[in-house]
Coordinates of N, CA, C and O in Angstrom, one line a residue:
M78 N 69.1 -56.1 73.3 CA 68.8 -54.9 72.5 C 68.0 -55.3 71.3 O 67.0 -54.7 70.9
K79 N 68.6 -56.2 70.5 CA 68.0 -56.7 69.3 C 66.6 -57.3 69.5 O 65.7 -57.0 68.8
A80 N 66.4 -58.0 70.6 CA 65.1 -58.6 70.9 C 64.1 -57.5 71.2 O 63.0 -57.6 70.8
S81 N 64.5 -56.4 71.9 CA 63.6 -55.4 72.2 C 63.2 -54.6 70.9 O 62.1 -54.1 70.8
I82 N 64.1 -54.5 70.0 CA 63.8 -53.8 68.7 C 62.8 -54.7 67.9 O 61.8 -54.2 67.4
I83 N 63.0 -56.0 67.9 CA 62.1 -56.9 67.2 C 60.7 -56.8 67.9 O 59.7 -56.8 67.3
G84 N 60.8 -56.9 69.2 CA 59.5 -56.8 70.0 C 58.7 -55.5 69.7 O 57.5 -55.5 69.5
A85 N 59.4 -54.4 69.7 CA 58.8 -53.1 69.4 C 58.2 -53.1 68.0 O 57.1 -52.6 67.7
A86 N 59.0 -53.6 67.0 CA 58.5 -53.7 65.6 C 57.2 -54.5 65.5 O 56.3 -54.2 64.8
T87 N 57.2 -55.7 66.2 CA 56.0 -56.5 66.3 C 54.8 -55.8 66.9 O 53.7 -55.9 66.3
L88 N 55.1 -55.1 68.0 CA 54.0 -54.4 68.6 C 53.4 -53.3 67.7 O 52.2 -53.2 67.6
L89 N 54.3 -52.6 67.0 CA 53.9 -51.5 66.1 C 53.1 -52.1 65.0 O 52.1 -51.6 64.6
S90 N 53.5 -53.3 64.5 CA 52.7 -53.9 63.4 C 51.3 -54.3 63.9 O 50.3 -54.1 63.2
I91 N 51.2 -54.8 65.1 CA 49.9 -55.2 65.7 C 49.0 -54.0 65.9 O 47.9 -54.0 65.5
V92 N 49.6 -52.9 66.4 CA 48.8 -51.7 66.6 C 48.4 -51.1 65.3 O 47.2 -50.7 65.2
S93 N 49.2 -51.1 64.3 CA 48.8 -50.5 63.0 C 47.7 -51.3 62.3 O 46.9 -50.7 61.6
V94 N 47.6 -52.6 62.6 CA 46.6 -53.4 62.0 C 45.3 -53.2 62.8 O 44.2 -53.1 62.2
L95 N 45.4 -53.1 64.1 CA 44.2 -52.9 65.0 C 43.6 -51.5 65.0 O 42.4 -51.3 65.1
A96 N 44.5 -50.5 64.9 CA 44.1 -49.1 65.1 C 43.0 -48.7 64.0 O 42.1 -48.0 64.4
P97 N 43.2 -49.1 62.7 CA 42.1 -48.7 61.8 C 40.8 -49.2 62.2 O 39.8 -48.5 61.9
D98 N 40.7 -50.4 62.8 CA 39.3 -50.9 63.1 C 38.7 -50.0 64.2 O 37.5 -49.7 64.2
R99 N 39.5 -49.5 65.2 CA 38.9 -48.6 66.1 C 38.5 -47.3 65.5 O 37.4 -46.8 65.8
G100 N 39.2 -46.8 64.5 CA 38.8 -45.6 63.7 C 37.6 -45.8 63.0 O 36.7 -45.0 62.9
H101 N 37.4 -47.0 62.4 CA 36.2 -47.3 61.6 C 35.0 -47.4 62.5 O 33.9 -46.9 62.2
A102 N 35.2 -47.9 63.7 CA 34.1 -47.9 64.7 C 33.5 -46.6 64.9 O 32.3 -46.4 65.0
Q103 N 34.4 -45.6 65.1 CA 33.9 -44.2 65.3 C 33.4 -43.6 64.0 O 32.4 -42.9 64.1
Q104 N 34.0 -43.8 62.9 CA 33.6 -43.2 61.7 C 32.4 -43.8 61.0 O 31.7 -43.2 60.2
L105 N 32.2 -45.0 61.4 CA 31.0 -45.8 60.8 C 29.9 -45.9 61.8 O 29.3 -47.0 61.9
Q106 N 29.6 -44.9 62.6 CA 28.5 -44.9 63.5 C 27.2 -45.3 62.8 O 27.0 -44.8 61.7
G107 N 26.5 -46.2 63.4 CA 25.2 -46.7 62.8 C 25.4 -47.9 62.0 O 24.5 -48.5 61.5
T108 N 26.7 -48.4 61.9 CA 26.9 -49.7 61.3 C 27.5 -50.7 62.3 O 28.3 -50.2 63.2
H109 N 27.2 -51.9 62.2 CA 27.6 -52.9 63.1 C 28.1 -54.1 62.4 O 27.4 -54.7 61.6
R110 N 29.4 -54.5 62.6 CA 30.0 -55.6 61.8 C 30.3 -56.8 62.7 O 30.8 -56.6 63.9
K111 N 30.0 -58.0 62.3 CA 30.3 -59.2 63.0 C 31.0 -60.2 62.1 O 30.3 -60.6 61.1
E112 N 32.2 -60.5 62.4 CA 32.9 -61.5 61.5 C 32.3 -62.9 61.8 O 32.2 -63.3 62.9
L113 N 31.9 -63.6 60.7 CA 31.3 -64.9 60.8 C 32.3 -66.0 60.4 O 32.2 -67.1 60.8
S114 N 33.2 -65.7 59.4 CA 34.1 -66.7 58.9 C 35.4 -66.1 58.4 O 35.3 -65.0 57.8
R115 N 36.5 -66.8 58.5 CA 37.8 -66.4 57.9 C 38.6 -67.7 57.6 O 38.9 -68.4 58.6
H116 N 38.9 -68.0 56.4 CA 39.7 -69.2 56.1 C 40.6 -68.9 54.9 O 40.3 -68.1 54.0
N117 N 41.8 -69.5 55.0 CA 42.7 -69.4 53.8 C 42.1 -70.2 52.7 O 41.4 -71.2 52.9
L118 N 42.4 -69.7 51.4 CA 41.8 -70.3 50.2 C 42.9 -71.2 49.6 O 44.1 -71.1 50.0
S119 N 42.5 -72.0 48.6 CA 43.5 -72.8 47.8 C 44.3 -71.9 46.9 O 45.3 -72.3 46.3
I120 N 43.9 -70.6 46.7 CA 44.6 -69.6 45.9 C 45.7 -69.1 46.9 O 45.4 -68.5 47.9
P121 N 47.0 -69.3 46.6 CA 48.1 -68.9 47.5 C 48.0 -67.4 47.8 O 47.8 -66.6 46.9
G122 N 48.0 -67.1 49.1 CA 48.1 -65.7 49.5 C 46.7 -65.1 49.7 O 46.6 -63.9 50.0
Y123 N 45.6 -65.8 49.5 CA 44.3 -65.2 49.6 C 43.4 -65.9 50.7 O 43.7 -67.1 51.0
E124 N 42.5 -65.2 51.2 CA 41.6 -65.8 52.2 C 40.2 -65.3 51.9 O 40.0 -64.3 51.2
E125 N 39.2 -66.0 52.5 CA 37.8 -65.5 52.4 C 37.5 -65.0 53.8 O 37.9 -65.5 54.8
V126 N 36.8 -63.9 53.8 CA 36.3 -63.3 55.1 C 34.8 -63.0 54.9 O 34.4 -62.5 53.8
Q127 N 34.0 -63.5 55.8 CA 32.5 -63.2 55.7 C 32.1 -62.5 56.9 O 32.4 -62.8 58.1
L128 N 31.3 -61.4 56.7 CA 30.8 -60.5 57.7 C 29.3 -60.3 57.6 O 28.8 -60.2 56.5
R129 N 28.7 -60.2 58.7 CA 27.3 -59.6 58.7 C 27.5 -58.2 59.1 O 28.1 -57.8 60.1
V130 N 26.9 -57.3 58.2 CA 26.9 -55.9 58.5 C 25.5 -55.4 58.6 O 24.7 -55.5 57.7
D131 N 25.2 -54.8 59.8 CA 23.9 -54.2 60.1 C 24.0 -52.7 60.0 O 25.0 -52.2 60.5
I132 N 23.0 -52.1 59.3 CA 23.1 -50.6 59.2 C 21.7 -50.1 59.8 O 20.7 -50.5 59.3
D133 N 21.9 -49.2 60.7 CA 20.7 -48.6 61.3 C 19.9 -47.7 60.3 O 20.5 -47.2 59.3
P134 N 18.6 -47.5 60.5 CA 17.8 -46.7 59.6 C 18.4 -45.4 59.4 O 18.8 -44.7 60.3
G135 N 18.4 -45.0 58.1 CA 18.9 -43.6 57.8 C 20.4 -43.5 57.8 O 20.9 -42.4 57.5
K136 N 21.2 -44.5 58.2 CA 22.6 -44.4 58.3 C 23.3 -44.9 57.1 O 22.7 -45.7 56.3
T137 N 24.6 -44.5 56.9 CA 25.3 -44.8 55.7 C 26.7 -45.4 56.1 O 27.3 -44.9 57.0
A138 N 27.1 -46.5 55.5 CA 28.5 -46.9 55.5 C 29.2 -46.1 54.4 O 28.9 -46.3 53.2
P139 N 30.0 -45.1 54.8 CA 30.5 -44.2 53.9 C 31.5 -44.8 52.9 O 31.8 -46.0 52.9
N140 N 31.9 -43.9 51.9 CA 32.8 -44.4 50.8 C 34.0 -45.2 51.4 O 34.7 -44.7 52.3
H141 N 34.1 -46.4 50.8 CA 35.3 -47.2 51.2 C 35.6 -48.2 50.1 O 34.8 -48.2 49.1
K142 N 36.7 -48.9 50.2 CA 37.0 -49.9 49.2 C 37.7 -51.1 49.9 O 38.0 -51.0 51.1
H143 N 37.9 -52.2 49.2 CA 38.5 -53.4 49.7 C 39.6 -53.8 48.8 O 39.6 -53.5 47.6
P144 N 40.6 -54.6 49.3 CA 41.7 -55.0 48.5 C 41.4 -56.2 47.7 O 42.3 -56.8 47.1
G145 N 40.2 -56.6 47.6 CA 39.7 -57.8 46.8 C 38.3 -57.7 46.5 O 37.6 -56.6 46.8
E146 N 37.7 -58.7 45.9 CA 36.3 -58.7 45.6 C 35.4 -58.8 46.8 O 35.7 -59.5 47.8
E147 N 34.2 -58.3 46.7 CA 33.1 -58.4 47.7 C 31.8 -58.9 47.0 O 31.5 -58.3 46.0
I148 N 31.2 -59.9 47.6 CA 29.9 -60.3 47.1 C 28.9 -60.0 48.3 O 29.1 -60.5 49.4
I149 N 27.9 -59.2 48.0 CA 27.0 -58.7 49.0 C 25.6 -59.5 48.8 O 25.1 -59.5 47.6
Y150 N 25.1 -60.0 49.8 CA 23.8 -60.6 49.8 C 23.0 -59.8 50.9 O 23.4 -59.8 52.1
V151 N 21.9 -59.2 50.5 CA 21.1 -58.4 51.4 C 20.2 -59.4 52.2 O 19.4 -60.2 51.6
I152 N 20.3 -59.4 53.5 CA 19.5 -60.3 54.4 C 18.2 -59.7 54.7 O 17.2 -60.4 54.7
E153 N 18.2 -58.4 55.0 CA 16.9 -57.7 55.4 C 17.0 -56.2 55.1 O 18.1 -55.7 55.0
G154 N 15.8 -55.6 54.9 CA 15.8 -54.2 54.7 C 16.0 -53.8 53.3 O 16.0 -54.6 52.4
T155 N 16.2 -52.5 53.1 CA 16.4 -51.9 51.7 C 17.6 -51.0 51.8 O 17.7 -50.1 52.6
L156 N 18.6 -51.3 51.0 CA 19.9 -50.6 51.0 C 20.1 -50.0 49.6 O 19.9 -50.6 48.6
E157 N 20.6 -48.7 49.6 CA 21.0 -48.1 48.3 C 22.5 -48.1 48.3 O 23.2 -47.6 49.2
Y158 N 23.0 -48.8 47.2 CA 24.5 -48.9 47.0 C 24.9 -47.9 46.0 O 24.2 -47.7 44.9
R159 N 26.0 -47.2 46.2 CA 26.6 -46.3 45.2 C 28.0 -46.8 44.9 O 28.8 -46.9 45.8
L160 N 28.2 -47.3 43.7 CA 29.5 -47.7 43.3 C 30.1 -46.7 42.3 O 29.4 -46.3 41.4
E161 N 31.4 -46.4 42.5 CA 32.0 -45.4 41.6 C 31.8 -45.8 40.2 O 32.0 -46.9 39.8
G162 N 31.4 -44.8 39.4 CA 31.3 -45.0 37.9 C 30.0 -45.6 37.5 O 29.7 -45.9 36.3
K163 N 29.0 -45.8 38.5 CA 27.8 -46.5 38.1 C 26.6 -45.7 38.8 O 26.8 -45.1 39.8
P164 N 25.4 -45.8 38.2 CA 24.3 -45.2 38.9 C 23.9 -45.9 40.2 O 24.2 -47.1 40.3
P165 N 23.3 -45.2 41.2 CA 22.9 -45.9 42.4 C 22.0 -47.1 42.1 O 21.2 -47.1 41.1
V166 N 22.1 -48.1 43.0 CA 21.2 -49.3 42.8 C 20.5 -49.6 44.2 O 21.2 -49.5 45.2
M167 N 19.3 -49.9 44.1 CA 18.5 -50.2 45.3 C 18.3 -51.7 45.4 O 17.9 -52.3 44.5
L168 N 18.7 -52.3 46.6 CA 18.6 -53.7 46.8 C 17.7 -54.0 48.0 O 17.8 -53.3 49.0
K169 N 17.0 -55.1 47.9 CA 16.2 -55.5 49.1 C 16.6 -56.9 49.4 O 17.4 -57.5 48.8
A170 N 16.0 -57.4 50.5 CA 16.3 -58.8 51.0 C 16.3 -59.8 49.8 O 15.3 -59.8 49.0
G171 N 17.3 -60.6 49.7 CA 17.4 -61.6 48.7 C 18.2 -61.2 47.5 O 18.6 -62.0 46.6
D172 N 18.5 -59.9 47.3 CA 19.3 -59.4 46.2 C 20.8 -59.5 46.5 O 21.2 -59.6 47.6
V173 N 21.5 -59.6 45.3 CA 23.0 -59.8 45.4 C 23.7 -58.7 44.6 O 23.2 -58.3 43.5
L174 N 24.8 -58.3 45.1 CA 25.6 -57.3 44.3 C 27.1 -57.7 44.4 O 27.6 -58.1 45.4
F175 N 27.8 -57.5 43.3 CA 29.2 -57.8 43.2 C 30.0 -56.5 43.1 O 29.6 -55.6 42.3
V176 N 31.0 -56.4 44.0 CA 31.8 -55.2 44.0 C 33.3 -55.6 43.6 O 33.9 -56.3 44.4
P177 N 33.8 -55.1 42.5 CA 35.1 -55.5 42.1 C 36.2 -54.9 43.0 O 36.0 -53.9 43.7
T178 N 37.4 -55.5 42.9 CA 38.5 -55.0 43.7 C 38.8 -53.5 43.6 O 38.8 -53.0 42.4
G179 N 38.9 -52.8 44.7 CA 39.3 -51.4 44.7 C 38.2 -50.4 44.3 O 38.5 -49.2 44.2
I180 N 37.0 -50.8 44.0 CA 36.0 -49.9 43.6 C 35.4 -49.2 44.9 O 35.0 -49.9 45.8
V181 N 35.4 -47.9 44.8 CA 34.9 -47.1 46.0 C 33.4 -47.3 46.0 O 32.7 -47.1 44.9
H182 N 32.8 -47.5 47.1 CA 31.4 -47.7 47.2 C 30.9 -47.3 48.6 O 31.6 -47.2 49.6
S183 N 29.5 -47.1 48.7 CA 28.9 -46.8 50.0 C 27.5 -47.5 50.0 O 27.0 -47.9 49.0
A184 N 27.0 -47.7 51.2 CA 25.6 -48.3 51.3 C 24.8 -47.5 52.3 O 25.3 -47.1 53.4
T185 N 23.6 -47.1 52.0 CA 22.7 -46.4 52.9 C 21.4 -47.2 53.1 O 20.8 -47.7 52.2
N186 N 21.1 -47.3 54.4 CA 19.8 -47.9 54.8 C 18.7 -46.8 54.5 O 18.6 -45.9 55.3
V187 N 17.9 -47.0 53.5 CA 16.9 -46.1 53.1 C 15.5 -46.4 53.7 O 14.6 -45.7 53.5
G188 N 15.5 -47.5 54.5 CA 14.2 -47.9 55.1 C 14.1 -47.4 56.5 O 14.9 -46.6 57.1
Q189 N 13.0 -47.8 57.2 CA 12.7 -47.4 58.5 C 13.0 -48.4 59.6 O 12.8 -48.2 60.8
T190 N 13.6 -49.5 59.1 CA 14.0 -50.6 60.0 C 15.4 -51.0 59.8 O 16.0 -50.5 58.8
N191 N 16.0 -51.9 60.6 CA 17.3 -52.4 60.4 C 17.5 -52.9 58.9 O 16.6 -53.5 58.4
A192 N 18.7 -52.7 58.4 CA 19.0 -53.4 57.1 C 20.3 -54.2 57.4 O 21.2 -53.7 58.2
A193 N 20.4 -55.3 56.8 CA 21.6 -56.2 57.0 C 22.0 -56.8 55.7 O 21.2 -57.1 54.8
E194 N 23.4 -57.0 55.6 CA 23.9 -57.7 54.5 C 24.9 -58.7 54.9 O 25.5 -58.6 56.0
L195 N 25.1 -59.7 54.1 CA 26.2 -60.7 54.3 C 27.2 -60.4 53.3 O 27.0 -60.4 52.1
G196 N 28.4 -59.9 53.7 CA 29.5 -59.6 52.8 C 30.5 -60.7 52.8 O 31.0 -61.1 53.9
T197 N 30.8 -61.2 51.6 CA 31.8 -62.2 51.5 C 32.9 -61.6 50.7 O 32.7 -61.1 49.6
Y198 N 34.2 -61.6 51.2 CA 35.3 -61.0 50.6 C 36.3 -62.0 50.2 O 36.6 -62.9 51.0
I199 N 36.9 -61.9 49.1 CA 38.1 -62.7 48.6 C 39.2 -61.7 48.6 O 39.3 -60.8 47.7
V200 N 40.1 -61.8 49.5 CA 41.1 -60.7 49.7 C 42.5 -61.3 50.0 O 42.6 -62.5 50.5
P201 N 43.6 -60.5 49.8 CA 44.9 -61.0 50.1 C 45.0 -61.1 51.6 O 44.5 -60.3 52.4
I202 N 45.7 -62.1 52.1 CA 45.9 -62.4 53.5 C 46.8 -61.2 54.1 O 47.8 -60.8 53.5
G203 N 46.3 -60.7 55.2 CA 47.1 -59.7 56.0 C 46.9 -58.3 55.6 O 47.4 -57.4 56.3
K204 N 46.1 -58.0 54.5 CA 45.8 -56.6 54.2 C 44.6 -56.2 55.0 O 43.7 -57.0 55.2
P205 N 44.5 -54.9 55.3 CA 43.3 -54.4 56.0 C 42.1 -54.6 55.1 O 42.1 -54.4 53.9
L206 N 41.0 -55.0 55.7 CA 39.8 -55.4 54.9 C 39.1 -54.2 54.3 O 38.6 -54.2 53.2
V207 N 39.1 -53.1 55.1 CA 38.4 -51.9 54.7 C 39.3 -50.7 54.7 O 40.1 -50.5 55.6
E208 N 39.2 -49.9 53.6 CA 39.9 -48.6 53.6 C 38.9 -47.5 53.3 O 38.2 -47.5 52.3
L209 N 38.8 -46.6 54.2 CA 37.9 -45.4 54.0 C 38.4 -44.5 53.0 O 39.6 -44.3 52.9
V210 N 37.5 -43.9 52.2 CA 37.9 -43.0 51.1 C 37.1 -41.7 51.3 O 35.9 -41.8 51.4
K211 N 37.8 -40.6 51.2 CA 37.1 -39.3 51.4 C 36.5 -38.9 50.1 O 36.8 -39.2 49.0

């Protein structure tokens, strides 16, 4: 009995971690994420995660936040970023943007072709990487 309770709790933990990603896939139509790297850091309890994020023309990665810092490097295209409390900023290939922990932000592909960014995150191990914000 005790083993089945532990097994059920483990399964519930796994589902709760994976389920948000399925929700994001539906809610973030027009965005495509590919994990490139994930490693524990020398800072106890933290990891780096690196993603390539492609955004289709005219599409937006809606308001969201992260549990740690994000460093964005624009690979291609033109993206308009909106960070809470700041005016919108337009970035093109080669530009970099720093997003502090917990700051709500969005990105819109304002061009006619694919836009892509390399996102590097410094985040606590085990926390969901993205939290959508209404």
